[in-house]
Amino acid sequence: EDKVVQSPLSLVVHEGDTVTLNCSYEVTNFRSLLWYKQEKKAPTFLFMLTSSGIEKKSGRLSSILDKKELFSILNITATQTGDSAIYLCAVVKGAGSYQLTFGKGTKLSVIP
Amino acid sequence: DAGVTQSPTHLIKTRGQQVTLRCSPKSGHDTVSWYQQALGQGPQFIFQYYEEEERQRGNFPDRFSGHQFPNYSSELNVNALLLGDSALYLCASSWTGSLAKNIQYFGAGTRLSVL
């Protein structure tokens, strides 16, 4: 059975801290891994990673994939209160599969 | 450019009733997927529609059915509602012709409460 596990499940940090969110996966025929940010309802797309070892970066957020060890990390530097959200990791399989398989998410709370 | 829109925003039903949720995909997208998100959980895949056909289905009973229209919009129908169907229902769209076709863009969801 396909599995996506995120850790920690929740995290409280102060503004300015750097955080690392983890996502490990066990799926057959892996194709790509996606990160989403869910603030109220709609998950918003952050990154898609397909190749191992290549960092994707957008402002203070960055992510990298390790296909050998089957995990990805999402880093947020200089956190702001607006970063408070649930961060979801999802995996896409190849071979004609179209669904996203999500982890439970990491709830990040950034306090002033 | 409108993103993915869903209606209604909230819905309250009683056990045994039937419900229809609606989704309009992002402009230019041709594929619609539906997910169920229970409290404290990640979204669970229900099914995906492309070219007005169900292309893939997750582990959900036949009480969950859907439809896609020629304009790519979609409906999710749930029959014989159970208390356990209470959840946030998310619609996501994507474009099959894109190199980034695996990126799905989500709407704000419909919050369904079954009493």
JSON list of N, CA, C and O in Angstrom, two decimals, chain A residues 63-100:
[
{"chain": "A", "resi": 63, "resn": "SER", "atom": "N", "xyz": [13.02, 23.44, -1.39]},
{"chain": "A", "resi": 63, "resn": "SER", "atom": "CA", "xyz": [12.71, 22.03, -1.21]},
{"chain": "A", "resi": 63, "resn": "SER", "atom": "C", "xyz": [13.67, 21.19, -2.03]},
{"chain": "A", "resi": 63, "resn": "SER", "atom": "O", "xyz": [14.16, 21.63, -3.08]},
{"chain": "A", "resi": 64, "resn": "ILE", "atom": "N", "xyz": [13.93, 19.99, -1.55]},
{"chain": "A", "resi": 64, "resn": "ILE", "atom": "CA", "xyz": [14.82, 19.07, -2.24]},
{"chain": "A", "resi": 64, "resn": "ILE", "atom": "C", "xyz": [14.28, 17.66, -2.08]},
{"chain": "A", "resi": 64, "resn": "ILE", "atom": "O", "xyz": [13.60, 17.35, -1.12]},
{"chain": "A", "resi": 65, "resn": "LEU", "atom": "N", "xyz": [14.61, 16.84, -3.06]},
{"chain": "A", "resi": 65, "resn": "LEU", "atom": "CA", "xyz": [14.12, 15.45, -3.09]},
{"chain": "A", "resi": 65, "resn": "LEU", "atom": "C", "xyz": [15.31, 14.49, -3.09]},
{"chain": "A", "resi": 65, "resn": "LEU", "atom": "O", "xyz": [16.30, 14.73, -3.77]},
{"chain": "A", "resi": 66, "resn": "ASP", "atom": "N", "xyz": [15.19, 13.43, -2.31]},
{"chain": "A", "resi": 66, "resn": "ASP", "atom": "CA", "xyz": [16.20, 12.37, -2.31]},
{"chain": "A", "resi": 66, "resn": "ASP", "atom": "C", "xyz": [15.49, 11.07, -2.72]},
{"chain": "A", "resi": 66, "resn": "ASP", "atom": "O", "xyz": [14.82, 10.44, -1.91]},
{"chain": "A", "resi": 67, "resn": "LYS", "atom": "N", "xyz": [15.64, 10.68, -3.98]},
{"chain": "A", "resi": 67, "resn": "LYS", "atom": "CA", "xyz": [14.92, 9.50, -4.49]},
{"chain": "A", "resi": 67, "resn": "LYS", "atom": "C", "xyz": [15.54, 8.20, -4.01]},
{"chain": "A", "resi": 67, "resn": "LYS", "atom": "O", "xyz": [14.89, 7.17, -4.00]},
{"chain": "A", "resi": 68, "resn": "LYS", "atom": "N", "xyz": [16.77, 8.25, -3.58]},
{"chain": "A", "resi": 68, "resn": "LYS", "atom": "CA", "xyz": [17.41, 7.04, -3.08]},
{"chain": "A", "resi": 68, "resn": "LYS", "atom": "C", "xyz": [16.88, 6.71, -1.68]},
{"chain": "A", "resi": 68, "resn": "LYS", "atom": "O", "xyz": [16.55, 5.56, -1.37]},
{"chain": "A", "resi": 69, "resn": "GLU", "atom": "N", "xyz": [16.79, 7.75, -0.85]},
{"chain": "A", "resi": 69, "resn": "GLU", "atom": "CA", "xyz": [16.32, 7.56, 0.52]},
{"chain": "A", "resi": 69, "resn": "GLU", "atom": "C", "xyz": [14.81, 7.76, 0.65]},
{"chain": "A", "resi": 69, "resn": "GLU", "atom": "O", "xyz": [14.26, 7.63, 1.73]},
{"chain": "A", "resi": 70, "resn": "LEU", "atom": "N", "xyz": [14.15, 8.12, -0.44]},
{"chain": "A", "resi": 70, "resn": "LEU", "atom": "CA", "xyz": [12.68, 8.25, -0.49]},
{"chain": "A", "resi": 70, "resn": "LEU", "atom": "C", "xyz": [12.16, 9.30, 0.47]},
{"chain": "A", "resi": 70, "resn": "LEU", "atom": "O", "xyz": [11.25, 9.04, 1.28]},
{"chain": "A", "resi": 71, "resn": "PHE", "atom": "N", "xyz": [12.72, 10.51, 0.40]},
{"chain": "A", "resi": 71, "resn": "PHE", "atom": "CA", "xyz": [12.17, 11.58, 1.22]},
{"chain": "A", "resi": 71, "resn": "PHE", "atom": "C", "xyz": [12.42, 12.93, 0.56]},
{"chain": "A", "resi": 71, "resn": "PHE", "atom": "O", "xyz": [13.24, 13.07, -0.34]},
{"chain": "A", "resi": 72, "resn": "SER", "atom": "N", "xyz": [11.68, 13.90, 1.07]},
{"chain": "A", "resi": 72, "resn": "SER", "atom": "CA", "xyz": [11.85, 15.29, 0.66]},
{"chain": "A", "resi": 72, "resn": "SER", "atom": "C", "xyz": [11.78, 16.17, 1.90]},
{"chain": "A", "resi": 72, "resn": "SER", "atom": "O", "xyz": [11.16, 15.80, 2.89]},
{"chain": "A", "resi": 73, "resn": "ILE", "atom": "N", "xyz": [12.44, 17.33, 1.83]},
{"chain": "A", "resi": 73, "resn": "ILE", "atom": "CA", "xyz": [12.30, 18.30, 2.90]},
{"chain": "A", "resi": 73, "resn": "ILE", "atom": "C", "xyz": [11.88, 19.64, 2.32]},
{"chain": "A", "resi": 73, "resn": "ILE", "atom": "O", "xyz": [12.19, 19.96, 1.16]},
{"chain": "A", "resi": 74, "resn": "LEU", "atom": "N", "xyz": [11.13, 20.38, 3.13]},
{"chain": "A", "resi": 74, "resn": "LEU", "atom": "CA", "xyz": [10.73, 21.74, 2.79]},
{"chain": "A", "resi": 74, "resn": "LEU", "atom": "C", "xyz": [11.32, 22.64, 3.87]},
{"chain": "A", "resi": 74, "resn": "LEU", "atom": "O", "xyz": [11.05, 22.45, 5.04]},
{"chain": "A", "resi": 75, "resn": "ASN", "atom": "N", "xyz": [12.14, 23.58, 3.43]},
{"chain": "A", "resi": 75, "resn": "ASN", "atom": "CA", "xyz": [12.75, 24.54, 4.35]},
{"chain": "A", "resi": 75, "resn": "ASN", "atom": "C", "xyz": [12.10, 25.90, 4.23]},
{"chain": "A", "resi": 75, "resn": "ASN", "atom": "O", "xyz": [11.82, 26.36, 3.11]},
{"chain": "A", "resi": 76, "resn": "ILE", "atom": "N", "xyz": [11.87, 26.54, 5.35]},
{"chain": "A", "resi": 76, "resn": "ILE", "atom": "CA", "xyz": [11.38, 27.91, 5.37]},
{"chain": "A", "resi": 76, "resn": "ILE", "atom": "C", "xyz": [12.33, 28.70, 6.27]},
{"chain": "A", "resi": 76, "resn": "ILE", "atom": "O", "xyz": [12.48, 28.38, 7.45]},
{"chain": "A", "resi": 77, "resn": "THR", "atom": "N", "xyz": [12.98, 29.70, 5.69]},
{"chain": "A", "resi": 77, "resn": "THR", "atom": "CA", "xyz": [13.90, 30.53, 6.47]},
{"chain": "A", "resi": 77, "resn": "THR", "atom": "C", "xyz": [13.20, 31.82, 6.89]},
{"chain": "A", "resi": 77, "resn": "THR", "atom": "O", "xyz": [12.21, 32.24, 6.26]},
{"chain": "A", "resi": 78, "resn": "ALA", "atom": "N", "xyz": [13.71, 32.44, 7.97]},
{"chain": "A", "resi": 78, "resn": "ALA", "atom": "CA", "xyz": [13.17, 33.73, 8.45]},
{"chain": "A", "resi": 78, "resn": "ALA", "atom": "C", "xyz": [11.65, 33.71, 8.46]},
{"chain": "A", "resi": 78, "resn": "ALA", "atom": "O", "xyz": [10.98, 34.55, 7.84]},
{"chain": "A", "resi": 79, "resn": "THR", "atom": "N", "xyz": [11.08, 32.77, 9.19]},
{"chain": "A", "resi": 79, "resn": "THR", "atom": "CA", "xyz": [9.63, 32.57, 9.17]},
{"chain": "A", "resi": 79, "resn": "THR", "atom": "C", "xyz": [8.88, 33.84, 9.59]},
{"chain": "A", "resi": 79, "resn": "THR", "atom": "O", "xyz": [9.36, 34.64, 10.41]},
{"chain": "A", "resi": 80, "resn": "GLN", "atom": "N", "xyz": [7.67, 33.99, 9.02]},
{"chain": "A", "resi": 80, "resn": "GLN", "atom": "CA", "xyz": [6.78, 35.11, 9.31]},
{"chain": "A", "resi": 80, "resn": "GLN", "atom": "C", "xyz": [5.44, 34.53, 9.75]},
{"chain": "A", "resi": 80, "resn": "GLN", "atom": "O", "xyz": [5.13, 33.37, 9.45]},
{"chain": "A", "resi": 81, "resn": "THR", "atom": "N", "xyz": [4.63, 35.35, 10.41]},
{"chain": "A", "resi": 81, "resn": "THR", "atom": "CA", "xyz": [3.32, 34.86, 10.87]},
{"chain": "A", "resi": 81, "resn": "THR", "atom": "C", "xyz": [2.47, 34.39, 9.69]},
{"chain": "A", "resi": 81, "resn": "THR", "atom": "O", "xyz": [1.66, 33.47, 9.83]},
{"chain": "A", "resi": 82, "resn": "GLY", "atom": "N", "xyz": [2.68, 34.98, 8.52]},
{"chain": "A", "resi": 82, "resn": "GLY", "atom": "CA", "xyz": [1.95, 34.57, 7.33]},
{"chain": "A", "resi": 82, "resn": "GLY", "atom": "C", "xyz": [2.32, 33.18, 6.83]},
{"chain": "A", "resi": 82, "resn": "GLY", "atom": "O", "xyz": [1.65, 32.63, 5.95]},
{"chain": "A", "resi": 83, "resn": "ASP", "atom": "N", "xyz": [3.38, 32.60, 7.38]},
{"chain": "A", "resi": 83, "resn": "ASP", "atom": "CA", "xyz": [3.75, 31.23, 7.01]},
{"chain": "A", "resi": 83, "resn": "ASP", "atom": "C", "xyz": [2.93, 30.20, 7.78]},
{"chain": "A", "resi": 83, "resn": "ASP", "atom": "O", "xyz": [2.99, 29.00, 7.48]},
{"chain": "A", "resi": 84, "resn": "SER", "atom": "N", "xyz": [2.17, 30.65, 8.77]},
{"chain": "A", "resi": 84, "resn": "SER", "atom": "CA", "xyz": [1.33, 29.73, 9.56]},
{"chain": "A", "resi": 84, "resn": "SER", "atom": "C", "xyz": [0.31, 29.08, 8.64]},
{"chain": "A", "resi": 84, "resn": "SER", "atom": "O", "xyz": [-0.47, 29.75, 7.96]},
{"chain": "A", "resi": 85, "resn": "ALA", "atom": "N", "xyz": [0.34, 27.76, 8.60]},
{"chain": "A", "resi": 85, "resn": "ALA", "atom": "CA", "xyz": [-0.52, 27.01, 7.68]},
{"chain": "A", "resi": 85, "resn": "ALA", "atom": "C", "xyz": [-0.26, 25.53, 7.89]},
{"chain": "A", "resi": 85, "resn": "ALA", "atom": "O", "xyz": [0.60, 25.13, 8.68]},
{"chain": "A", "resi": 86, "resn": "ILE", "atom": "N", "xyz": [-1.02, 24.71, 7.16]},
{"chain": "A", "resi": 86, "resn": "ILE", "atom": "CA", "xyz": [-0.73, 23.28, 7.08]},
{"chain": "A", "resi": 86, "resn": "ILE", "atom": "C", "xyz": [0.02, 23.05, 5.78]},
{"chain": "A", "resi": 86, "resn": "ILE", "atom": "O", "xyz": [-0.41, 23.51, 4.70]},
{"chain": "A", "resi": 87, "resn": "TYR", "atom": "N", "xyz": [1.15, 22.38, 5.86]},
{"chain": "A", "resi": 87, "resn": "TYR", "atom": "CA", "xyz": [1.94, 22.08, 4.67]},
{"chain": "A", "resi": 87, "resn": "TYR", "atom": "C", "xyz": [1.74, 20.61, 4.32]},
{"chain": "A", "resi": 87, "resn": "TYR", "atom": "O", "xyz": [1.99, 19.72, 5.13]},
{"chain": "A", "resi": 88, "resn": "LEU", "atom": "N", "xyz": [1.28, 20.41, 3.09]},
{"chain": "A", "resi": 88, "resn": "LEU", "atom": "CA", "xyz": [0.93, 19.06, 2.62]},
{"chain": "A", "resi": 88, "resn": "LEU", "atom": "C", "xyz": [1.95, 18.59, 1.59]},
{"chain": "A", "resi": 88, "resn": "LEU", "atom": "O", "xyz": [2.35, 19.34, 0.71]},
{"chain": "A", "resi": 89, "resn": "CYS", "atom": "N", "xyz": [2.31, 17.34, 1.72]},
{"chain": "A", "resi": 89, "resn": "CYS", "atom": "CA", "xyz": [3.19, 16.68, 0.77]},
{"chain": "A", "resi": 89, "resn": "CYS", "atom": "C", "xyz": [2.35, 15.65, 0.02]},
{"chain": "A", "resi": 89, "resn": "CYS", "atom": "O", "xyz": [1.52, 14.96, 0.62]},
{"chain": "A", "resi": 90, "resn": "ALA", "atom": "N", "xyz": [2.54, 15.55, -1.29]},
{"chain": "A", "resi": 90, "resn": "ALA", "atom": "CA", "xyz": [1.77, 14.58, -2.09]},
{"chain": "A", "resi": 90, "resn": "ALA", "atom": "C", "xyz": [2.69, 13.93, -3.12]},
{"chain": "A", "resi": 90, "resn": "ALA", "atom": "O", "xyz": [3.62, 14.57, -3.62]},
{"chain": "A", "resi": 91, "resn": "VAL", "atom": "N", "xyz": [2.39, 12.69, -3.43]},
{"chain": "A", "resi": 91, "resn": "VAL", "atom": "CA", "xyz": [3.20, 11.94, -4.39]},
{"chain": "A", "resi": 91, "resn": "VAL", "atom": "C", "xyz": [2.34, 11.54, -5.58]},
{"chain": "A", "resi": 91, "resn": "VAL", "atom": "O", "xyz": [1.16, 11.21, -5.43]},
{"chain": "A", "resi": 92, "resn": "VAL", "atom": "N", "xyz": [2.94, 11.58, -6.76]},
{"chain": "A", "resi": 92, "resn": "VAL", "atom": "CA", "xyz": [2.30, 11.11, -7.99]},
{"chain": "A", "resi": 92, "resn": "VAL", "atom": "C", "xyz": [3.07, 9.90, -8.50]},
{"chain": "A", "resi": 92, "resn": "VAL", "atom": "O", "xyz": [4.30, 9.91, -8.54]},
{"chain": "A", "resi": 93, "resn": "LYS", "atom": "N", "xyz": [2.32, 8.88, -8.86]},
{"chain": "A", "resi": 93, "resn": "LYS", "atom": "CA", "xyz": [2.95, 7.69, -9.43]},
{"chain": "A", "resi": 93, "resn": "LYS", "atom": "C", "xyz": [2.93, 7.78, -10.94]},
{"chain": "A", "resi": 93, "resn": "LYS", "atom": "O", "xyz": [2.19, 8.57, -11.53]},
{"chain": "A", "resi": 94, "resn": "GLY", "atom": "N", "xyz": [3.74, 6.96, -11.58]},
{"chain": "A", "resi": 94, "resn": "GLY", "atom": "CA", "xyz": [3.74, 6.89, -13.03]},
{"chain": "A", "resi": 94, "resn": "GLY", "atom": "C", "xyz": [2.77, 5.84, -13.51]},
{"chain": "A", "resi": 94, "resn": "GLY", "atom": "O", "xyz": [1.83, 5.48, -12.82]},
{"chain": "A", "resi": 95, "resn": "ALA", "atom": "N", "xyz": [3.00, 5.37, -14.70]},
{"chain": "A", "resi": 95, "resn": "ALA", "atom": "CA", "xyz": [2.24, 4.25, -15.27]},
{"chain": "A", "resi": 95, "resn": "ALA", "atom": "C", "xyz": [0.74, 4.51, -15.27]},
{"chain": "A", "resi": 95, "resn": "ALA", "atom": "O", "xyz": [-0.05, 3.67, -14.83]},
{"chain": "A", "resi": 96, "resn": "GLY", "atom": "N", "xyz": [0.33, 5.67, -15.76]},
{"chain": "A", "resi": 96, "resn": "GLY", "atom": "CA", "xyz": [-1.09, 5.91, -15.94]},
{"chain": "A", "resi": 96, "resn": "GLY", "atom": "C", "xyz": [-1.85, 6.26, -14.70]},
{"chain": "A", "resi": 96, "resn": "GLY", "atom": "O", "xyz": [-3.08, 6.27, -14.71]},
{"chain": "A", "resi": 97, "resn": "SER", "atom": "N", "xyz": [-1.17, 6.59, -13.59]},
{"chain": "A", "resi": 97, "resn": "SER", "atom": "CA", "xyz": [-1.87, 7.02, -12.38]},
{"chain": "A", "resi": 97, "resn": "SER", "atom": "C", "xyz": [-1.92, 8.54, -12.37]},
{"chain": "A", "resi": 97, "resn": "SER", "atom": "O", "xyz": [-0.94, 9.20, -12.71]},
{"chain": "A", "resi": 98, "resn": "TYR", "atom": "N", "xyz": [-3.06, 9.08, -11.99]},
{"chain": "A", "resi": 98, "resn": "TYR", "atom": "CA", "xyz": [-3.25, 10.53, -12.03]},
{"chain": "A", "resi": 98, "resn": "TYR", "atom": "C", "xyz": [-3.52, 11.13, -10.66]},
{"chain": "A", "resi": 98, "resn": "TYR", "atom": "O", "xyz": [-3.58, 12.34, -10.51]},
{"chain": "A", "resi": 99, "resn": "GLN", "atom": "N", "xyz": [-3.68, 10.28, -9.65]},
{"chain": "A", "resi": 99, "resn": "GLN", "atom": "CA", "xyz": [-4.08, 10.82, -8.36]},
{"chain": "A", "resi": 99, "resn": "GLN", "atom": "C", "xyz": [-2.88, 11.33, -7.58]},
{"chain": "A", "resi": 99, "resn": "GLN", "atom": "O", "xyz": [-1.75, 10.90, -7.77]},
{"chain": "A", "resi": 100, "resn": "LEU", "atom": "N", "xyz": [-3.16, 12.30, -6.69]},
{"chain": "A", "resi": 100, "resn": "LEU", "atom": "CA", "xyz": [-2.19, 12.74, -5.70]},
{"chain": "A", "resi": 100, "resn": "LEU", "atom": "C", "xyz": [-2.46, 11.95, -4.43]},
{"chain": "A", "resi": 100, "resn": "LEU", "atom": "O", "xyz": [-3.60, 11.90, -3.97]}
]
